[in-house]
Amino acid sequence: MARIPTLEDLGDVAGKRVFVRTDFNVPLDEGKITDDFRIRAALPTIEWLESRGAKVVCASHLGRPKGKPDDKYSMAPVRARLAELAPDVELLENLRFDSGEEANDPAFTARLIEGIDLYVNDAFGASHRAHASIVGPPKMLPSAMGLLLQKEVDVLLGLRNNPKRPFVAVLGGAKISDKLGVVEALLDVVDALVIGGAMCFTFFAAQGKSIGDSLFEPDQVESCARLLSSGRTIHLPDDIVGTDADGAFATFGTWLPDGAKGFDIGPGSAAAFSDVIMDARTVFWNGPMGVFEDERFAAGTRTVAQAMAETKAFTVVGGGDSAAALAQFRLEDDIDHVSTGGGASLELLELGDLPGLAALRAAPNAPAGNEE
Ligand code: 3PG
Ligand code: MG
């Protein structure tokens, strides 16, 4: 099997027009970028190419416009920020303004690469999508993964294939259904799984506990029961913070009365989860422990984030919500690797490959030989 070509495998880039697929799908609030992490993350690749004399043309999607132009999703704010960071880069309009992008239409790919000599994929966060700009150009042009994509793949496949132990995965967020595949894959490689967020209520239901009116997924109870009987170490919360039947702030054990709703793990669980994180040598975290946007329900996520920052373990955080939580608590600099991908990081951990990586391996310039 060919290996994924790197920037060096492009040969001499001087004077070449290089199309760089980036993931500039940044959070916007009333047209203003609230976090430019994904733009800054692409700069090393842009600088690598420009310093060797290449002309860089970037392109990305932004949000989910339905295959036609929509001002709300214009790249203008991104273009303005990029012009401050990398003034010589050209940035195309939102790729998803054309239905050919998501349909992976070869005619759209052909238009994208008109006048382009070389292709670079640095859009880790979108590489689980078999869209035209991700999988199309490597069929036609000498191609490579950018430095961001390479780093993400090294770190995440390192977790999957060769983690320092104990290796702990901390998962949160609302839905177990979104993460069932990755949870099952992780159970084979982790020493312990830590579960918080609303998804814990589906596990509680599987244990026959009373969850009041908390969010849960009835159709996933059976899957949770199966995970619980897998014989692996799964840590669930043993206290919960939320609201009682009158909507007042309340603390519960693992038995929630009628009308009660859980919105965060309790202080006892947060402390116990921190201990697991402190004792680990590798930790992967995806998904908040509670509704941290609401200060009343932020403590669980904050405590876990602080343990992630303090542990001597190698720490990796994937997913926009967990990264946003770290940013809110100003702890992102204390994490070894904050992934730019949410869905992509989970899919890479689950399957060990992504459509965007497979496409690069099939590029005309891909070197023979196994990946190291
Ligand atoms: C993301 O933000 O997760 C990536 O940019 C992919 O976006 P998508 O989920 O709309 O494909
Ligand atoms: Mg550390």
Coordinates of C-alpha atoms and ligand atoms in Angstrom, one line a residue:
M1 CA 0.0 0.0 0.0
A2 CA 1.2 3.5 -0.8
R3 CA 1.8 5.9 2.0
I4 CA 0.3 9.3 2.3
P5 CA 2.4 11.8 0.4
T6 CA 3.8 14.6 2.5
L7 CA 4.7 18.2 1.4
E8 CA 8.2 17.0 0.5
D9 CA 6.7 14.5 -2.0
L10 CA 5.3 17.4 -4.0
G11 CA 8.8 18.1 -5.4
D12 CA 9.8 21.6 -6.3
V13 CA 6.9 24.0 -5.5
A14 CA 8.5 27.2 -6.7
G15 CA 6.3 29.1 -9.1
K16 CA 3.5 26.6 -8.7
R17 CA -0.2 27.3 -7.9
V18 CA -1.1 25.1 -4.9
F19 CA -4.7 24.5 -4.0
V20 CA -4.9 24.0 -0.2
R21 CA -8.1 22.6 1.1
T22 CA -8.5 24.0 4.6
D23 CA -11.2 23.6 7.3
F24 CA -12.0 27.3 7.9
N25 CA -15.5 26.3 9.3
V26 CA -15.1 28.6 12.2
P27 CA -17.8 29.6 14.7
L28 CA -19.5 32.9 13.8
D29 CA -21.7 35.2 15.9
E30 CA -23.5 37.8 13.9
G31 CA -20.9 37.6 11.2
K32 CA -17.9 37.9 13.5
I33 CA -15.5 35.1 14.1
T34 CA -15.6 34.0 17.7
D35 CA -12.6 31.6 17.5
D36 CA -9.9 31.7 14.8
F37 CA -8.1 28.5 16.0
R38 CA -8.8 26.7 12.7
I39 CA -7.4 29.6 10.6
R40 CA -4.2 29.8 12.7
A41 CA -3.8 26.0 12.5
A42 CA -3.4 26.2 8.7
L43 CA -0.6 28.8 8.8
P44 CA 2.4 26.4 9.1
T45 CA 1.4 24.7 5.8
I46 CA 0.8 28.1 4.1
E47 CA 4.2 29.4 5.3
W48 CA 5.9 26.2 4.2
L49 CA 4.6 26.6 0.7
E50 CA 5.1 30.3 0.4
S51 CA 8.6 30.3 1.7
R52 CA 9.5 27.9 -1.1
G53 CA 8.0 30.1 -3.7
A54 CA 4.5 28.7 -4.2
K55 CA 1.3 30.7 -4.8
V56 CA -1.3 29.4 -2.3
V57 CA -5.0 29.2 -3.1
C58 CA -7.1 28.2 -0.1
A59 CA -10.7 26.9 -0.1
S60 CA -13.0 25.7 2.6
H61 CA -16.7 25.2 3.4
L62 CA -18.4 27.3 6.1
G63 CA -21.5 26.0 7.8
R64 CA -24.1 24.0 5.9
P65 CA -25.5 26.2 3.1
K66 CA -27.7 23.9 0.9
G67 CA -25.7 23.9 -2.3
K68 CA -26.4 27.5 -3.3
P69 CA -25.0 30.9 -2.3
D70 CA -26.2 32.3 1.0
D71 CA -24.8 35.5 2.4
K72 CA -25.0 34.2 5.9
Y73 CA -22.2 31.7 5.0
S74 CA -20.0 34.0 3.0
M75 CA -16.3 33.5 3.5
A76 CA -15.9 37.3 3.8
P77 CA -15.1 37.3 7.6
V78 CA -12.7 34.5 7.2
R79 CA -11.0 36.2 4.2
A80 CA -10.6 39.4 6.3
R81 CA -8.9 37.4 9.2
L82 CA -6.8 35.4 6.8
A83 CA -5.6 38.6 5.1
E84 CA -4.2 39.7 8.5
L85 CA -2.4 36.4 9.1
A86 CA -1.3 35.5 5.5
P87 CA -1.8 38.5 3.2
D88 CA -0.7 36.8 -0.1
V89 CA -3.1 33.9 0.1
E90 CA -6.1 33.8 -2.2
L91 CA -9.3 32.4 -0.6
L92 CA -12.2 31.0 -2.8
E93 CA -15.9 31.4 -1.9
N94 CA -17.6 28.8 0.3
L95 CA -17.3 25.4 -1.4
R96 CA -20.7 24.4 -0.3
F97 CA -22.3 27.2 -2.3
D98 CA -22.1 24.7 -5.2
S99 CA -24.1 21.4 -4.9
G100 CA -21.1 19.7 -6.7
E101 CA -19.1 19.9 -3.5
E102 CA -21.1 17.5 -1.3
A103 CA -22.2 15.4 -4.3
N104 CA -18.6 14.9 -5.1
D105 CA -19.2 15.9 -8.7
P106 CA -16.2 15.4 -11.0
A107 CA -17.2 18.5 -13.0
F108 CA -17.0 20.6 -9.9
T109 CA -13.6 19.1 -9.1
A110 CA -12.4 19.9 -12.6
R111 CA -13.5 23.6 -12.2
L112 CA -11.8 23.8 -8.8
I113 CA -8.4 22.7 -10.1
E114 CA -8.4 24.8 -13.3
G115 CA -5.0 26.5 -13.4
I116 CA -3.8 24.6 -10.3
D117 CA -0.6 22.6 -10.3
L118 CA -0.6 20.9 -6.9
Y119 CA -3.1 19.9 -4.2
V120 CA -2.7 19.9 -0.5
N121 CA -5.3 18.6 2.0
D122 CA -4.9 20.4 5.4
A123 CA -8.6 20.2 6.3
F124 CA -8.4 17.5 8.9
G125 CA -11.9 18.5 10.3
A126 CA -13.5 17.8 7.0
S127 CA -11.5 14.7 5.9
H128 CA -14.2 12.3 7.0
R129 CA -16.4 13.8 4.2
A130 CA -16.0 12.2 0.8
H131 CA -16.7 15.6 -0.8
A132 CA -15.3 16.9 -4.1
S133 CA -12.6 19.2 -2.7
I134 CA -11.4 16.4 -0.3
V135 CA -11.3 13.3 -2.5
G136 CA -11.5 14.8 -6.1
P137 CA -8.2 16.6 -6.7
P138 CA -5.8 13.8 -5.6
K139 CA -7.2 11.8 -8.6
M140 CA -5.9 14.4 -10.9
L141 CA -2.9 16.2 -9.4
P142 CA 0.3 15.5 -7.4
S143 CA -1.0 15.8 -3.9
A144 CA 0.1 15.9 -0.2
M145 CA -1.2 16.2 3.3
G146 CA -0.4 19.5 5.0
L147 CA 1.4 19.8 8.3
L148 CA -1.8 20.1 10.3
L149 CA -3.3 17.0 8.8
Q150 CA -0.1 15.1 9.3
K151 CA 0.1 16.2 13.0
E152 CA -3.6 15.2 13.6
V153 CA -3.1 11.8 12.0
D154 CA 0.2 11.1 13.9
V155 CA -1.4 12.0 17.3
L156 CA -4.7 10.3 16.8
L157 CA -3.4 7.1 15.2
G158 CA -0.7 7.1 18.0
L159 CA -3.6 6.9 20.5
R160 CA -5.2 4.1 18.6
N161 CA -2.2 2.0 18.0
N162 CA 0.4 2.7 20.7
P163 CA -0.9 4.6 23.7
K164 CA 1.1 4.9 27.0
R165 CA -1.0 3.1 29.6
P166 CA -3.2 3.6 31.5
F167 CA -5.1 5.1 28.5
V168 CA -8.4 6.7 29.6
A169 CA -11.1 8.1 27.3
V170 CA -13.4 10.7 28.8
L171 CA -16.6 11.1 26.8
G172 CA -19.5 13.5 27.3
G173 CA -22.1 15.3 25.3
A174 CA -25.8 14.6 24.8
K175 CA -26.0 11.6 22.6
I176 CA -24.5 8.1 22.9
S177 CA -25.9 7.4 19.4
D178 CA -23.4 9.8 17.8
K179 CA -20.5 8.0 19.5
L180 CA -21.5 4.4 19.8
G181 CA -19.1 3.3 17.1
V182 CA -16.1 5.1 18.6
V183 CA -17.1 3.9 22.1
E184 CA -17.1 0.3 20.9
A185 CA -13.7 0.8 19.2
L186 CA -12.2 2.6 22.2
L187 CA -13.3 -0.2 24.5
D188 CA -10.8 -2.4 22.8
V189 CA -7.9 -0.1 23.3
V190 CA -8.5 1.9 26.5
D191 CA -8.0 0.8 30.1
A192 CA -11.0 2.8 31.3
L193 CA -13.8 4.8 29.9
V194 CA -15.3 7.8 31.8
I195 CA -18.8 8.8 30.8
G196 CA -20.4 12.2 31.6
G197 CA -22.8 14.5 29.9
A198 CA -26.4 13.7 29.2
M199 CA -25.4 10.4 27.6
C200 CA -24.9 9.1 31.1
F201 CA -28.6 9.0 31.6
T202 CA -29.0 6.4 28.9
F203 CA -26.5 4.3 30.8
F204 CA -28.4 4.9 34.0
A205 CA -31.6 3.8 32.3
A206 CA -29.8 0.6 31.2
Q207 CA -28.9 0.0 34.9
G208 CA -32.6 0.4 35.8
K209 CA -32.1 3.7 37.6
S210 CA -34.6 6.5 37.8
I211 CA -33.6 9.4 35.6
G212 CA -36.6 11.7 36.2
D213 CA -37.1 13.9 33.1
S214 CA -33.5 14.0 32.1
L215 CA -32.5 13.8 28.4
F216 CA -31.9 10.2 27.3
E217 CA -32.1 8.0 24.2
P218 CA -34.6 5.2 24.7
D219 CA -33.5 3.4 21.5
Q220 CA -29.9 3.2 22.8
V221 CA -30.6 1.7 26.2
E222 CA -29.9 -1.8 24.9
S223 CA -26.5 -0.7 23.4
C224 CA -25.6 0.9 26.7
A225 CA -26.5 -2.3 28.6
R226 CA -24.2 -4.3 26.2
L227 CA -21.3 -1.8 26.8
L228 CA -21.8 -2.1 30.5
S229 CA -21.6 -5.9 30.4
S230 CA -18.5 -5.9 28.2
G231 CA -16.3 -6.4 31.3
R232 CA -14.4 -3.2 30.7
T233 CA -13.9 -0.5 33.3
I234 CA -16.6 2.2 32.7
H235 CA -16.8 5.0 35.2
L236 CA -20.3 6.7 35.5
P237 CA -21.2 9.6 37.7
D238 CA -22.5 8.9 41.2
D239 CA -23.9 12.3 41.8
I240 CA -25.8 14.7 39.4
V241 CA -26.5 18.4 39.5
G242 CA -29.7 19.7 37.8
T243 CA -33.1 21.1 38.6
D244 CA -36.0 19.6 40.6
A245 CA -39.6 19.4 39.6
D246 CA -40.1 23.1 40.4
G247 CA -37.1 24.1 38.2
A248 CA -34.9 25.0 41.2
F249 CA -31.2 24.0 41.3
A250 CA -30.7 20.7 43.0
T251 CA -28.2 18.0 43.7
F252 CA -29.0 14.3 43.4
G253 CA -27.4 10.9 43.8
T254 CA -28.0 8.5 40.9
W255 CA -31.7 8.3 41.5
L256 CA -33.6 11.3 40.1
P257 CA -37.2 11.8 41.2
D258 CA -40.1 12.5 38.8
G259 CA -39.8 15.9 37.1
A260 CA -36.1 16.3 38.0
K261 CA -33.6 17.0 35.2
G262 CA -29.9 16.4 35.3
F263 CA -27.6 19.0 33.6
D264 CA -24.1 18.3 35.0
I265 CA -22.1 15.7 36.9
G266 CA -22.0 16.4 40.6
P267 CA -18.9 17.5 42.6
G268 CA -18.2 13.9 43.9
S269 CA -18.2 12.5 40.3
A270 CA -16.0 15.4 39.0
A271 CA -13.4 14.7 41.8
A272 CA -13.5 11.0 41.0
F273 CA -13.1 11.6 37.3
S274 CA -10.2 14.0 38.0
D275 CA -8.4 11.2 40.0
V276 CA -8.7 8.9 37.0
I277 CA -7.3 11.6 34.7
M278 CA -4.5 12.4 37.1
D279 CA -3.5 8.7 37.3
A280 CA -3.5 8.1 33.5
R281 CA -0.6 8.4 31.1
T282 CA -2.8 9.1 28.1
V283 CA -6.1 10.8 28.1
F284 CA -8.5 11.5 25.2
W285 CA -11.4 13.8 26.0
N286 CA -14.5 14.4 23.8
G287 CA -17.7 16.1 24.9
P288 CA -18.6 18.3 27.9
M289 CA -19.7 16.9 31.2
G290 CA -22.7 19.2 31.4
V291 CA -24.4 22.3 30.0
F292 CA -21.3 24.4 30.7
E293 CA -22.6 27.4 28.8
D294 CA -24.8 27.9 31.9
E295 CA -22.6 28.8 34.9
R296 CA -24.8 26.7 37.3
F297 CA -23.9 23.6 35.3
A298 CA -20.3 24.4 34.3
A299 CA -18.5 23.0 37.4
G300 CA -18.2 19.4 36.1
T301 CA -16.8 20.3 32.8
R302 CA -14.4 22.9 34.4
T303 CA -13.1 20.3 36.9
V304 CA -12.4 17.8 34.2
A305 CA -10.8 20.5 32.0
Q306 CA -8.6 21.5 35.0
A307 CA -7.5 17.9 35.5
M308 CA -6.7 17.6 31.8
A309 CA -4.5 20.7 32.1
E310 CA -2.8 19.5 35.3
T311 CA -2.2 15.8 34.6
K312 CA 1.3 14.6 33.5
A313 CA -0.5 12.4 31.0
F314 CA -0.3 13.0 27.3
T315 CA -3.6 14.8 26.7
V316 CA -5.7 15.0 23.5
V317 CA -9.0 16.9 23.2
G318 CA -11.3 16.4 20.1
G319 CA -14.5 18.1 19.3
G320 CA -15.6 21.7 19.0
D321 CA -17.6 21.7 22.3
S322 CA -14.7 20.4 24.5
A323 CA -12.3 22.8 22.7
A324 CA -14.8 25.7 23.3
A325 CA -15.0 24.7 27.0
L326 CA -11.2 24.7 27.3
A327 CA -11.1 28.1 25.7
Q328 CA -13.8 29.4 28.1
F329 CA -11.7 28.3 31.0
R330 CA -8.5 29.5 29.4
L331 CA -6.9 26.1 29.6
E332 CA -6.2 25.3 26.0
D333 CA -2.5 26.0 26.2
D334 CA -2.1 23.3 28.8
I335 CA -3.3 20.5 26.6
D336 CA -0.8 18.5 24.5
H337 CA -3.0 18.4 21.4
V338 CA -6.3 20.1 20.8
S339 CA -7.7 18.6 17.6
T340 CA -9.3 20.8 15.0
G341 CA -11.7 18.0 14.2
G342 CA -14.8 16.8 16.0
G343 CA -16.4 14.1 13.9
A344 CA -13.2 13.5 12.0
S345 CA -11.2 12.8 15.2
L346 CA -13.9 10.3 16.3
E347 CA -14.0 8.6 12.9
L348 CA -10.2 8.3 12.7
L349 CA -10.1 6.8 16.2
E350 CA -12.9 4.4 15.3
L351 CA -11.9 3.3 11.9
G352 CA -8.2 4.1 11.7
D353 CA -8.7 5.8 8.3
L354 CA -10.6 8.6 6.6
P355 CA -11.8 9.2 3.0
G356 CA -9.5 12.2 2.7
L357 CA -6.5 10.1 3.7
A358 CA -7.4 7.2 1.4
A359 CA -7.7 9.7 -1.5
L360 CA -4.2 11.0 -0.8
R361 CA -2.7 7.5 -0.7
A362 CA -4.1 6.9 -4.2
A363 CA -2.6 10.2 -5.6
P364 CA -0.3 9.9 -8.7
N365 CA 2.8 10.9 -6.6
A366 CA 2.1 8.7 -3.6
P367 CA 5.3 6.9 -2.6
A368 CA 5.2 3.1 -2.3
G369 CA 5.7 1.5 1.0
N370 CA 4.0 1.1 4.3
E371 CA 3.2 3.9 6.7
E372 CA 5.7 4.1 9.5
Ligands
3PG1 C1 -16.7 20.5 11.4 O1 -16.9 21.6 11.8 O2 -16.9 19.5 12.1 C2 -16.1 20.3 10.0 O3 -15.8 21.5 9.4 C3 -17.1 19.5 9.1 O4 -18.3 20.2 9.0 P1 -19.6 19.4 8.6 O5 -20.0 18.6 9.8 O6 -20.7 20.4 8.3 O7 -19.3 18.5 7.4
MG2 MG 0.0 17.2 30.3

